[in-house]
Coordinates of C-alpha atoms in Angstrom, one line a residue:
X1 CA 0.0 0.0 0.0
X2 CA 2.3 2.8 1.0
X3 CA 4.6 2.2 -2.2
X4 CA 2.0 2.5 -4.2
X5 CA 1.1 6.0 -3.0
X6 CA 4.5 7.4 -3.1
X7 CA 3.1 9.5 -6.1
X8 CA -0.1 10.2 -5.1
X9 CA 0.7 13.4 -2.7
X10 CA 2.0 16.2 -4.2
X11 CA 5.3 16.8 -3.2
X12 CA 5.4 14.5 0.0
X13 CA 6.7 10.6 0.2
X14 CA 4.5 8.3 0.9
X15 CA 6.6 7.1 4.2
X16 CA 5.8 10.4 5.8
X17 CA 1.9 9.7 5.8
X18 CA -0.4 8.7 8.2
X19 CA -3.5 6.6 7.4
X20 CA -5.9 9.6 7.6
X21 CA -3.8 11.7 5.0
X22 CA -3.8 8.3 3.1
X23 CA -7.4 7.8 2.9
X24 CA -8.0 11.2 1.7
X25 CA -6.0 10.8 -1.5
X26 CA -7.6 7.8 -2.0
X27 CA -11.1 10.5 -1.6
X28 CA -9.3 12.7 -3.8
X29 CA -11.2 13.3 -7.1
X30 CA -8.0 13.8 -8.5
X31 CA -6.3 10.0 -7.5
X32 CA -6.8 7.0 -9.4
X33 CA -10.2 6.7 -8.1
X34 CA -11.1 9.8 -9.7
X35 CA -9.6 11.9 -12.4
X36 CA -5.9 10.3 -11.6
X37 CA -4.3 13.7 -12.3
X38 CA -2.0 13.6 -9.6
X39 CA 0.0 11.0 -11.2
X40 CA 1.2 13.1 -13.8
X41 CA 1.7 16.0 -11.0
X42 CA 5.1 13.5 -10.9
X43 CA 7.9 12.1 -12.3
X44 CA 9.2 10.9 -14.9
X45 CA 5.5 13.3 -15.7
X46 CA 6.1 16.5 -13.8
X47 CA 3.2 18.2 -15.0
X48 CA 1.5 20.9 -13.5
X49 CA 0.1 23.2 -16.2
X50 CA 3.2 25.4 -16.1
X51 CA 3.5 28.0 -18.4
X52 CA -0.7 27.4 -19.4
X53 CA -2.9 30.1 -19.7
X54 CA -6.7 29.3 -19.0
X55 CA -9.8 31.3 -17.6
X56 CA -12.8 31.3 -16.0
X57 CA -16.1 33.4 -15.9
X58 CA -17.9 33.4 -13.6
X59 CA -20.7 35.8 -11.7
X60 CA -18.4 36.6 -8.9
X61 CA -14.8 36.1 -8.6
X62 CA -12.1 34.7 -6.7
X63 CA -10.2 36.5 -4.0
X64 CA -6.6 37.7 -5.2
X65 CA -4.5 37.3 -2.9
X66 CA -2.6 40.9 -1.6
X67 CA -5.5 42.6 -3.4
X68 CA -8.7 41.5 -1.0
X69 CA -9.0 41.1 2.1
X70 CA -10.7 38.1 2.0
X71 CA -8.1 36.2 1.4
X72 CA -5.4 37.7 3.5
X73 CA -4.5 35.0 5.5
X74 CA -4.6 32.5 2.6
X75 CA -2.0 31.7 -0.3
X76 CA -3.1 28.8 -1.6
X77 CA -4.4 30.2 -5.1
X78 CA -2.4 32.1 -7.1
X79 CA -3.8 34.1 -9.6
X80 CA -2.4 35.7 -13.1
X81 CA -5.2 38.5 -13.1
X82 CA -8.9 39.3 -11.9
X83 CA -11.4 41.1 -13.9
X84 CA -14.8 42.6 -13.8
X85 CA -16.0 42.2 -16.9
X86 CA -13.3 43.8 -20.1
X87 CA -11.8 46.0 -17.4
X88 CA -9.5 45.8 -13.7
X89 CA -11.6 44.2 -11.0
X90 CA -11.9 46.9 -7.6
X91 CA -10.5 45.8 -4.6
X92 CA -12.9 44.0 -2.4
X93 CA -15.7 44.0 -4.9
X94 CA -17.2 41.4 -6.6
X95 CA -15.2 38.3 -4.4
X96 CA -17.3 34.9 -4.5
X97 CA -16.3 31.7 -2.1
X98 CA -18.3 29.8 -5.2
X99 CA -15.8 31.2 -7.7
X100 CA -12.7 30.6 -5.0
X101 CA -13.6 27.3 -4.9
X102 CA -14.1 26.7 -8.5
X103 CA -10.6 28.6 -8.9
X104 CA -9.1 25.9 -6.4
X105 CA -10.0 22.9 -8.4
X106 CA -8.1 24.3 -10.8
X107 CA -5.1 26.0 -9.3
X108 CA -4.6 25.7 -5.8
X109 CA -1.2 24.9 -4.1
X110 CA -2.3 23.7 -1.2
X111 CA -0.3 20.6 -0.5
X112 CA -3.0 18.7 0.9
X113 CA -5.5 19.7 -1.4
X114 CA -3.8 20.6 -4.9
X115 CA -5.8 21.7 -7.9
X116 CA -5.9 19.6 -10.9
X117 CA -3.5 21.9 -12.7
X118 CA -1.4 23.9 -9.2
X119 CA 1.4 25.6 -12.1
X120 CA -1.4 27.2 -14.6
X121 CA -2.0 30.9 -15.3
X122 CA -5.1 31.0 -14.1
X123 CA -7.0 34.7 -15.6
X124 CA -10.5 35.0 -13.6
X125 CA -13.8 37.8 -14.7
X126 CA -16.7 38.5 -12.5
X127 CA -19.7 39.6 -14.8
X128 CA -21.2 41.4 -11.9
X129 CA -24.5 41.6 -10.2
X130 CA -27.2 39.4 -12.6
X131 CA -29.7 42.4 -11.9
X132 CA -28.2 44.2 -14.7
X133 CA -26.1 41.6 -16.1
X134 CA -26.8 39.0 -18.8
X135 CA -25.8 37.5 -22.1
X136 CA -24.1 40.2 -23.7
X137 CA -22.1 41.4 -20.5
X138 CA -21.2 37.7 -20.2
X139 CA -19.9 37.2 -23.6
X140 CA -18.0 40.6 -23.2
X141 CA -16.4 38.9 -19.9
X142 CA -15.8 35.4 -22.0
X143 CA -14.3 37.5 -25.3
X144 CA -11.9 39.6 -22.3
X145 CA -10.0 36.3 -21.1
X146 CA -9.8 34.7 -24.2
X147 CA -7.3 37.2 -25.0
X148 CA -5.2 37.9 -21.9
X149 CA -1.9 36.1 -21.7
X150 CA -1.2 37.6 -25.3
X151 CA -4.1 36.1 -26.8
X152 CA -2.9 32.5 -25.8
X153 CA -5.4 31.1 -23.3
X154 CA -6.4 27.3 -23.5
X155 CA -9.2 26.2 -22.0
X156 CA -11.8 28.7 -20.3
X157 CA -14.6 27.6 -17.6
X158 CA -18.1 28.3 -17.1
X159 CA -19.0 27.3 -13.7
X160 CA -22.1 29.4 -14.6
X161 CA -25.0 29.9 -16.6
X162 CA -28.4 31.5 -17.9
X163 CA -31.6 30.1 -17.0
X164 CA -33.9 30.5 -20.5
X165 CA -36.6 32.3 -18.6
X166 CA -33.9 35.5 -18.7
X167 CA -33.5 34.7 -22.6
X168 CA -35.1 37.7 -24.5
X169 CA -36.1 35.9 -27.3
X170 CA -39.9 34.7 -27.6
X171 CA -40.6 31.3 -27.0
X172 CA -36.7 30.8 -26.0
X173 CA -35.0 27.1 -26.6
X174 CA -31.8 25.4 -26.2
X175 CA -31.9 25.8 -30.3
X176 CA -28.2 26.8 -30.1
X177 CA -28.8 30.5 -30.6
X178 CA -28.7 32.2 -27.7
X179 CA -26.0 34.9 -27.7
X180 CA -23.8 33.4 -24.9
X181 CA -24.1 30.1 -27.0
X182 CA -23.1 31.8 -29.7
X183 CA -20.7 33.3 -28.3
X184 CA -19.1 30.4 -27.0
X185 CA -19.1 29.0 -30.3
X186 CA -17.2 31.9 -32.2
X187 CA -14.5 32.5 -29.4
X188 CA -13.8 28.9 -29.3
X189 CA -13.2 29.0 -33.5
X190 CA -11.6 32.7 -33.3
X191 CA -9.8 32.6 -30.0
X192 CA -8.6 28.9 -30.3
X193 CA -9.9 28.3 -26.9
X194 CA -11.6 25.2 -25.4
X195 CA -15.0 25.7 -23.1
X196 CA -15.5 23.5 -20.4
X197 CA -19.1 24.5 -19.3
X198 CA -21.1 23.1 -16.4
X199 CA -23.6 20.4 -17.2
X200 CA -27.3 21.3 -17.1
X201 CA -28.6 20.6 -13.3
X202 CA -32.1 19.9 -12.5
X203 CA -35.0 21.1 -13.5
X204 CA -35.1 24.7 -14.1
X205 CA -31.5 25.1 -14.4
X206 CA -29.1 27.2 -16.5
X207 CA -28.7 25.5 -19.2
X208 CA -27.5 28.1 -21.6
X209 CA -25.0 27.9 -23.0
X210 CA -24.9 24.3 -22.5
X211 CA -26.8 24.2 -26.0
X212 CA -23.3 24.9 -27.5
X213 CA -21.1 22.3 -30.5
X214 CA -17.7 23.8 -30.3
X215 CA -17.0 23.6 -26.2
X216 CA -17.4 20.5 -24.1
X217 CA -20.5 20.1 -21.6
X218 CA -19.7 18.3 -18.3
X219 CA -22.1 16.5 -15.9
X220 CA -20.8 15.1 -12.4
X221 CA -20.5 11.6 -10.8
X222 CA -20.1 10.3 -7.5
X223 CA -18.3 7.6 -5.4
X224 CA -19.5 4.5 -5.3
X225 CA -17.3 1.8 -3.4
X226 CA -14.8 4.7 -3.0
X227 CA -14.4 5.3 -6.8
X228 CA -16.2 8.1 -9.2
X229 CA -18.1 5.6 -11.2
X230 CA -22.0 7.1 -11.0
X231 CA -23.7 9.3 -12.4
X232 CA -25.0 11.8 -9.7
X233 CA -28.5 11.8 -9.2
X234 CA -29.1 15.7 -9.3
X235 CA -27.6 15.4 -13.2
X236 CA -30.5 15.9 -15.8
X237 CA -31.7 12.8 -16.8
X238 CA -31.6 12.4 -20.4
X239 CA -34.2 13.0 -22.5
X240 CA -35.5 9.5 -22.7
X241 CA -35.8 9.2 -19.2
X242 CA -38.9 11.3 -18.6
X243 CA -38.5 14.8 -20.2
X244 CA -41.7 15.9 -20.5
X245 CA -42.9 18.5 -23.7
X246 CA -43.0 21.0 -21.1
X247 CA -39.0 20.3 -20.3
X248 CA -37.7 19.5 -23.9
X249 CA -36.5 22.5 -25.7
X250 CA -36.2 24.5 -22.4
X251 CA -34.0 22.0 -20.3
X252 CA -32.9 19.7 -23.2
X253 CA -31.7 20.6 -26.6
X254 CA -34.0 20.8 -29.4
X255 CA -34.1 17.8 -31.8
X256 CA -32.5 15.3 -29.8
X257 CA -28.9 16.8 -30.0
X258 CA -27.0 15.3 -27.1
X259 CA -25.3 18.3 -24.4
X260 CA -23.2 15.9 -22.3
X261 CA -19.4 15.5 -23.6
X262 CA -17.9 14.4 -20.6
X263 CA -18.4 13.1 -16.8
X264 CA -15.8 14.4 -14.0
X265 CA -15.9 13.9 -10.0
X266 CA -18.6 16.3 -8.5
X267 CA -19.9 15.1 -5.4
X268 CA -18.3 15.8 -1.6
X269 CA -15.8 17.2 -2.9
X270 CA -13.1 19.2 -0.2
X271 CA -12.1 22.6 -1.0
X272 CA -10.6 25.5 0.3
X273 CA -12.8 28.4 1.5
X274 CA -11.3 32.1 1.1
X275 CA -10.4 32.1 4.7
X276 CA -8.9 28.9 4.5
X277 CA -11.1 26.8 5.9
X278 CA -12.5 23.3 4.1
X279 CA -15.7 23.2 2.4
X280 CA -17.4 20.1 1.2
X281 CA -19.4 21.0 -2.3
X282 CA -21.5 19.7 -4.8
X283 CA -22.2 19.8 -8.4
X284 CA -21.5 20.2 -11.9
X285 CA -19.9 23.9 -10.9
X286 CA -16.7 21.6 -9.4
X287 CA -16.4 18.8 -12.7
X288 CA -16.1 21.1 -15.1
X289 CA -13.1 22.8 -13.5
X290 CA -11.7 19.3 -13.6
X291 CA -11.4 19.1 -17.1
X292 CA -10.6 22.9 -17.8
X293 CA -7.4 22.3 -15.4
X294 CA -6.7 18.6 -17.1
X295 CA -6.1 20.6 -20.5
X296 CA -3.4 23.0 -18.6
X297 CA -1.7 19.5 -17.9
X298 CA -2.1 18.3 -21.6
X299 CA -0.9 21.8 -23.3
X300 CA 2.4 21.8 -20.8
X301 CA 3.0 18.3 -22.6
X302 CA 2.3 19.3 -25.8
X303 CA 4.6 22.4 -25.7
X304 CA 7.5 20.4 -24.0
X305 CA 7.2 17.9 -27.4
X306 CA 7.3 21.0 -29.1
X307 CA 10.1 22.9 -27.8
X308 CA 12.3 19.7 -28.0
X309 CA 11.1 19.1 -31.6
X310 CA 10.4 15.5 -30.9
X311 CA 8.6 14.1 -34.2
X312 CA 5.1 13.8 -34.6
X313 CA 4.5 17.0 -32.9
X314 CA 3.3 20.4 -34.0
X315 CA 1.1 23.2 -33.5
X316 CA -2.2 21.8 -34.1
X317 CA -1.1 20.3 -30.5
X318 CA -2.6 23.2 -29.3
X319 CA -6.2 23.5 -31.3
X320 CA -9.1 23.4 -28.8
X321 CA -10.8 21.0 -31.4
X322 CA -7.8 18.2 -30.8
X323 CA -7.7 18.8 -26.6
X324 CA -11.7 17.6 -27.3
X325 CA -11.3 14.9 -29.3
X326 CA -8.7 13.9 -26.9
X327 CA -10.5 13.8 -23.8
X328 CA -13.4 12.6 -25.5
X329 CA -11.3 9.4 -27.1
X330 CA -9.6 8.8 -24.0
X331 CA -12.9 8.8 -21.5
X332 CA -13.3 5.7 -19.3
X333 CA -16.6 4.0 -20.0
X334 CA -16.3 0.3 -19.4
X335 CA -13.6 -1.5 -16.9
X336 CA -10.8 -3.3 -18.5
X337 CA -10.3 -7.1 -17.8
X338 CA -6.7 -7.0 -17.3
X339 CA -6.0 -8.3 -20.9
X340 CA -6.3 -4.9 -22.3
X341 CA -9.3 -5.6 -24.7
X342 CA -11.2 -2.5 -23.4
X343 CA -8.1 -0.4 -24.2
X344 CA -7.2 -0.3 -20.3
X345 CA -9.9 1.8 -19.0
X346 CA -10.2 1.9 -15.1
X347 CA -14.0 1.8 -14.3
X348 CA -17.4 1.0 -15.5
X349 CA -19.4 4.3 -15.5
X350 CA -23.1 3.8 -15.1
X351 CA -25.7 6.1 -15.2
X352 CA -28.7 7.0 -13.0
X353 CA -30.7 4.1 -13.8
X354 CA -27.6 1.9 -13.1
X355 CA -27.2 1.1 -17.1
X356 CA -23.5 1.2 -18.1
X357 CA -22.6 2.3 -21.8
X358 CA -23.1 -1.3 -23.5
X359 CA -26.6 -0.7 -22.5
X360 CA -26.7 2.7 -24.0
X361 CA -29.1 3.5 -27.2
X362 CA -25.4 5.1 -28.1
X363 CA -23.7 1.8 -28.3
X364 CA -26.4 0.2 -30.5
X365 CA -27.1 3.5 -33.0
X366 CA -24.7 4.4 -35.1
X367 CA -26.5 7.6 -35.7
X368 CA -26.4 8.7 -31.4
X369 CA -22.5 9.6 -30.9
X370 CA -22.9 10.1 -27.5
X371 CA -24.6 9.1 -24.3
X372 CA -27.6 11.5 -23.0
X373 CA -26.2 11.2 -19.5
X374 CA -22.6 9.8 -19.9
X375 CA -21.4 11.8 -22.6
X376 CA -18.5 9.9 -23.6
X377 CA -17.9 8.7 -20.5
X378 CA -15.7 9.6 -17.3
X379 CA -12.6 12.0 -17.2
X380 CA -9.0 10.0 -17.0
X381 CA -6.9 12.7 -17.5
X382 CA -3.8 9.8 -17.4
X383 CA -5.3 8.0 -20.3
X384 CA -5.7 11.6 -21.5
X385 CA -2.3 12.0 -21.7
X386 CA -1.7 8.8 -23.1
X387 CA -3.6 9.5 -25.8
X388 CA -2.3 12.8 -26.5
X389 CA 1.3 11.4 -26.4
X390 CA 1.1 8.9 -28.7
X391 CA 1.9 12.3 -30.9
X392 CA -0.3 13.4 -34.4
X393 CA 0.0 11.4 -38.0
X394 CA -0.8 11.6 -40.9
X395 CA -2.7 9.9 -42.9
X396 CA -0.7 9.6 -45.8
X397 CA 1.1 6.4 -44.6
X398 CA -0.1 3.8 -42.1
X399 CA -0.8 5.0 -38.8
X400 CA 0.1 3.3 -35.0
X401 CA -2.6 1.9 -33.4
X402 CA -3.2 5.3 -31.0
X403 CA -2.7 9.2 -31.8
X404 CA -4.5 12.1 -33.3
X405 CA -4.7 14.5 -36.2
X406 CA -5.8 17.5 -36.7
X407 CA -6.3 18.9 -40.9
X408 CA -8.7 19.6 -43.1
X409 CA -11.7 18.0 -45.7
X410 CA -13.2 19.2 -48.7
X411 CA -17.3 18.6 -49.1
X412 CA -17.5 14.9 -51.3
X413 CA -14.7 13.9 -50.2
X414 CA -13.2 11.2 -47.9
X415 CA -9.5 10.5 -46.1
X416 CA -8.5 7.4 -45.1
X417 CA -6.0 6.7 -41.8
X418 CA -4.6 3.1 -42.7
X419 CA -3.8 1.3 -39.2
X420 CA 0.0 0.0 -39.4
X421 CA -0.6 -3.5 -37.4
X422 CA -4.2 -5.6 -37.4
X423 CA -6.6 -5.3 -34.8
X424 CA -7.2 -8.2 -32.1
X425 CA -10.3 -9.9 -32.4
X426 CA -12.7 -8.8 -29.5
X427 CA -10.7 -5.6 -28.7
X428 CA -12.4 -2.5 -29.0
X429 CA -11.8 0.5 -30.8
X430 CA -12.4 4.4 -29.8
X431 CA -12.7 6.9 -31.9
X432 CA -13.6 10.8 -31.9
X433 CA -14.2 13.2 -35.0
X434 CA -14.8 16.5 -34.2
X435 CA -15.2 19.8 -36.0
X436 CA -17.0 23.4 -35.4
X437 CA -19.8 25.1 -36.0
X438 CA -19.2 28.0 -38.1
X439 CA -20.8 31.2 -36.2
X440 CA -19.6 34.6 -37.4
X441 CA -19.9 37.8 -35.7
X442 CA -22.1 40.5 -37.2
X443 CA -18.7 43.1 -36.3
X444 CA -21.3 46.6 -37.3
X445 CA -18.2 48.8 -36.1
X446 CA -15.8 47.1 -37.9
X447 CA -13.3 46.5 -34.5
X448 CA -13.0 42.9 -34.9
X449 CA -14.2 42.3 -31.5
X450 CA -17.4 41.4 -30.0
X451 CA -19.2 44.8 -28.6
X452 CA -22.4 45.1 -26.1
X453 CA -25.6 45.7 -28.9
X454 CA -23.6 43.0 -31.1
X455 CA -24.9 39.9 -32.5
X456 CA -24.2 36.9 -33.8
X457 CA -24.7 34.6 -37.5
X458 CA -25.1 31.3 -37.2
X459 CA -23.9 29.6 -40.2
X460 CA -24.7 26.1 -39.3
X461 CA -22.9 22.5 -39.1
X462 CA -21.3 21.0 -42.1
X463 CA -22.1 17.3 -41.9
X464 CA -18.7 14.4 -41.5
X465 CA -19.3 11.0 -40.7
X466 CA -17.0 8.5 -39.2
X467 CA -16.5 5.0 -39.9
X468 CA -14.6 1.8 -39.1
X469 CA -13.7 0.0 -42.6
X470 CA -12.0 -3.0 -43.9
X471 CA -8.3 -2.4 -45.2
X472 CA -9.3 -4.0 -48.5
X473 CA -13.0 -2.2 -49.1
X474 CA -13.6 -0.3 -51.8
X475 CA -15.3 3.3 -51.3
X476 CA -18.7 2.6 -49.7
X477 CA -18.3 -1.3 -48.8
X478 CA -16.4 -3.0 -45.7
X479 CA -17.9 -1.2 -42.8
X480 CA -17.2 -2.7 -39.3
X481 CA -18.7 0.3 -37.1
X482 CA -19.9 3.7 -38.1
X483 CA -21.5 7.2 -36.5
X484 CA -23.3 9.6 -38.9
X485 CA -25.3 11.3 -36.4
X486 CA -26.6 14.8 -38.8
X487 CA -26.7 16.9 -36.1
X488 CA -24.2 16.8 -33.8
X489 CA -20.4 18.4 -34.8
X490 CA -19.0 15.0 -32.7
X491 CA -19.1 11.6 -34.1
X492 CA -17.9 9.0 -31.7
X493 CA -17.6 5.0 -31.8
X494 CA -16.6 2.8 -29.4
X495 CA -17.2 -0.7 -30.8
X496 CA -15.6 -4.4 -30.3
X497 CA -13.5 -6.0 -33.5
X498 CA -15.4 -9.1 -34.7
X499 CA -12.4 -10.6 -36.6
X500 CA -8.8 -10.3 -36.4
X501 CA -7.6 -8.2 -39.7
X502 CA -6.3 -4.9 -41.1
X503 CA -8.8 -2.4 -41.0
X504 CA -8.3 1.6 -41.5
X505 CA -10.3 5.0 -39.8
X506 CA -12.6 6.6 -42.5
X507 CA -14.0 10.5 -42.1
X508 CA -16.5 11.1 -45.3
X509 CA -17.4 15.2 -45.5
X510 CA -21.0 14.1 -46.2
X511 CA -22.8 17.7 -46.8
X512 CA -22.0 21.1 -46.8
X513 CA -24.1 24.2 -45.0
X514 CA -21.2 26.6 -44.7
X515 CA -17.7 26.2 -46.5
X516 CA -16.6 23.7 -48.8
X517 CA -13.6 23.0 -46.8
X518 CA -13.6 21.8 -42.8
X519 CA -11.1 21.7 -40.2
X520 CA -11.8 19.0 -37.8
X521 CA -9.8 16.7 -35.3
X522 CA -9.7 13.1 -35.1
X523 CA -8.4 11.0 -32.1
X524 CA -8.0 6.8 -32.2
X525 CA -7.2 4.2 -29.9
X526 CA -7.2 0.8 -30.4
X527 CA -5.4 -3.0 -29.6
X528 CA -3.3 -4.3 -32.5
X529 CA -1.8 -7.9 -33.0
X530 CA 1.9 -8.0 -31.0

């Protein structure tokens, strides 16, 4: 036991711990029973998110420390800057313990309790009071951090979010065109920057912007048997499980479009208060931090392979559409045996009606890329990195049997990513496409930048599909597993090899709404032949 867990403190040896500090790592959301992020927190990983820009907006905002006074006699989070809004934040003003805490998942350096990412950059923006607050003033706060740290920030987090019955459009739905969601959209395309938003919770909610394509939606799971393996019960159910007309459209998105990417620890979890006292919270406000702070880790990787030229390594390391289909690929969703088959994963996630993913409509329809509930399943951010090691190819020559890419398709087209070895009968395969909605700003004063009384065009979501295919078939023949969902800008399989054999990835750019041309991101993992 205690050689095990000489890695799992930050900073301290395992033969320095007594049982009760052991038993709370083995709480931690961020051990092996939950996100297992502390593991790369050491060597041979030593990653911390140093160097890493990423953001969060919020209503309030953490305390900076030698700036408030509620934080005085607490140093645990450092902060790069705090904002209200596109301008300085006042002394004293504005500080939340909801955003401190959401700030701590994140960065905080407190040696027992360490944030997911302690050695990020960490840029915070109150909106202000929601009395005379709202979309506009929170896209203005969202637009604000995506370009501090010279326009190089990551990954920003919405631990927020607006309740439709504040929407000013008649009739308002999660239709994807709320400004804030459409905002989301075009800062994540123009700013390069990844969203990690708060899954919808409950009924009456706030589940704008969580009617987004281009970020990532996160609900929040609990322990069971000590490990993050359930679906909280105060998630939203899906929409099969007993949305009612009254609820779909205003608590789900319209036309069956799935809002869950990804699951992360949410439930009694311990944090630091501004004074320095522990908290023990709840919610999807405290996952999605996880996985805004679990890119910080990723991007310090990504630039080390960069700055030490190691080969299969280049800037598109650093797209938000490639950290996505990376911690999509690279979610746990069913518990490997020991013999590797289910690509290693570390738990079976199961939802609120206790059905795991092989149970899932997902699994069975090609044409559902991801689970209502699950998403793609839970956050490892050490398979994460796993993934995003195994560096980008190309698919002009036979690819390894994990990696990414990250280029571009023209409309009637397809590319093909040959795998290098055969796949193992009964394995499984993972794989993630991904690509953005094209929403434009309507830019009246010509600034280039999103201004209050702005608005947004939505040019809609060219349609790619994602298949599985024979080595030897010809164009439309030889599919093993597909998923050609037409409305969702992810397409997502996760599907057992029936017969040992060569087989390669296929993306098709199906139809076009926007340009004839499409960037997207592609992740695979699979189990080849030895």
């Amino acid at each position: 036991m205690t050689k095990k867990l000489t890695w799992i403190i930050w900073g301290l040896s395992a033969s320095c711990l007594s049982a009760p500090v052991i038993a709370s790592v083995l709480k931690s959301p961020l051990g092996t029973n939950g996100i297992d992020a502390l593991k790369l927190h050491q060597s041979p990983y030593n990653l911390i998110g140093r160097k890493i820009a990423i953001g969060q907006v919020e209503i309030g905002r953490p305390g900076m420390f030698g700036w408030d006074k509620a934080v005085s006699k607490n140093h645990a989070i450092s902060l790069a800057a705090v904002f209200l809004r596109n301008g300085p934040a006042k002394s004293n003003s504005g500080v939340d313990p909801h955003a401190y805490n959401v700030a701590g998942v994140m960065v905080s350096r407190d040696k027992g309790i360490p944030g997911v990412a302690p050695g990020a950059r960490l840029y915070s923006s109150a909106v202000g009071s929601t009395k005379n607050m709202g979309q506009p003033e929170e896209c203005l706060s969202a637009q604000h951090i995506a370009v501090q740290n010279s326009g190089d920030v990551r990954a920003i987090n919405f631990s927020f979010g607006e309740p439709l019955s504040r929407d000013p459009r008649p009739q308002a739905s999660l239709d994807g065109n709320a400004l804030l969601t459409l905002c989301v959209d075009w800062s994540s395309r123009v700013h390069d920057v990844l969203y990690a938003i708060a899954g919808n919770q409950g009924k009456g909610g706030i589940p704008i912007p969580t009617d987004n394509f281009n970020g990532m939606n996160v609900a929040f799971s609990s322990r069971r048997g000590g490990v993050f393996n359930k679906l909280d019960v105060a998630n939203l159910a899906g929409v099969n499980q007993g949305a009612t007309g009254r609820l779909a459209g205003r608590e789900f998105n319209i036309g069956g479009r799935r809002a869950i990417s990804l699951v992360a620890p949410g439930n009694n979890i311990s944090l630091l208060n501004p004074d320095g006292k522990l908290n023990k919270v709840t919610g999807t406000s405290f996952a999605a931090p996880q996985v805004t702070a679990s890119v910080a880790l990723l991007q310090e990787l990504g630039d080390r392979q960069l700055r030490t030229k190691q080969p299969h390594w280049s800037t598109d390391s650093r797209r938000h559409q490639v950290m996505k289909a990376v911690l999509l690929n690279s979610a746990d969703k069913i518990q490997d045996s020991g013999d590797g088959l289910r690509l290693g994963m570390t738990r079976t996630l199961i939802d609120k009606q206790n059905q795991d993913w092989l149970a899932s409509d997902t699994y069975k329809d090609p044409k559902i890329p991801l689970d209502a509930q699950m998403g793609a399943g839970h956050l490892n951010v050490f398979r994460a990195y796993q993934q995003f090691n195994a560096g980008q190819w190309q698919p002009s020559a036979a690819v390894p049997y994990i990696g990414w890419d990250y280029r571009t398709i023209d409309v009637g087209n397809s590319i093909d990513y040959a795998l290098a070895k055969p796949l193992k009968q009964g394995s499984f395969v993972a794989i993630t496409l991904n690509w953005d909605r094209l929403v434009e700003l309507n830019d009246s004063n010509k600034n280039q930048q999103y201004d209050v009384g702005e608005n947004f065009r939505d040019r809609g979501l060219n349609n790619l599909e994602l298949y599985l295919v024979k080595a030897d078939a010809q164009k439309d023949g030889g599919v093993v597993c597909s998923s050609i969902s037409q409305i969702d800008s992810v397409e997502h399989i996760f599907c057992p090899v029936a017969v040992t054999g060569n087989y390669k990835i296929r993306i098709q750019f199906r139809q076009k709404l926007n340009e004839a041309t499409q960037p997207y991101a592609l992740a695979w993992w699979t189990v080849p032949i030895n």
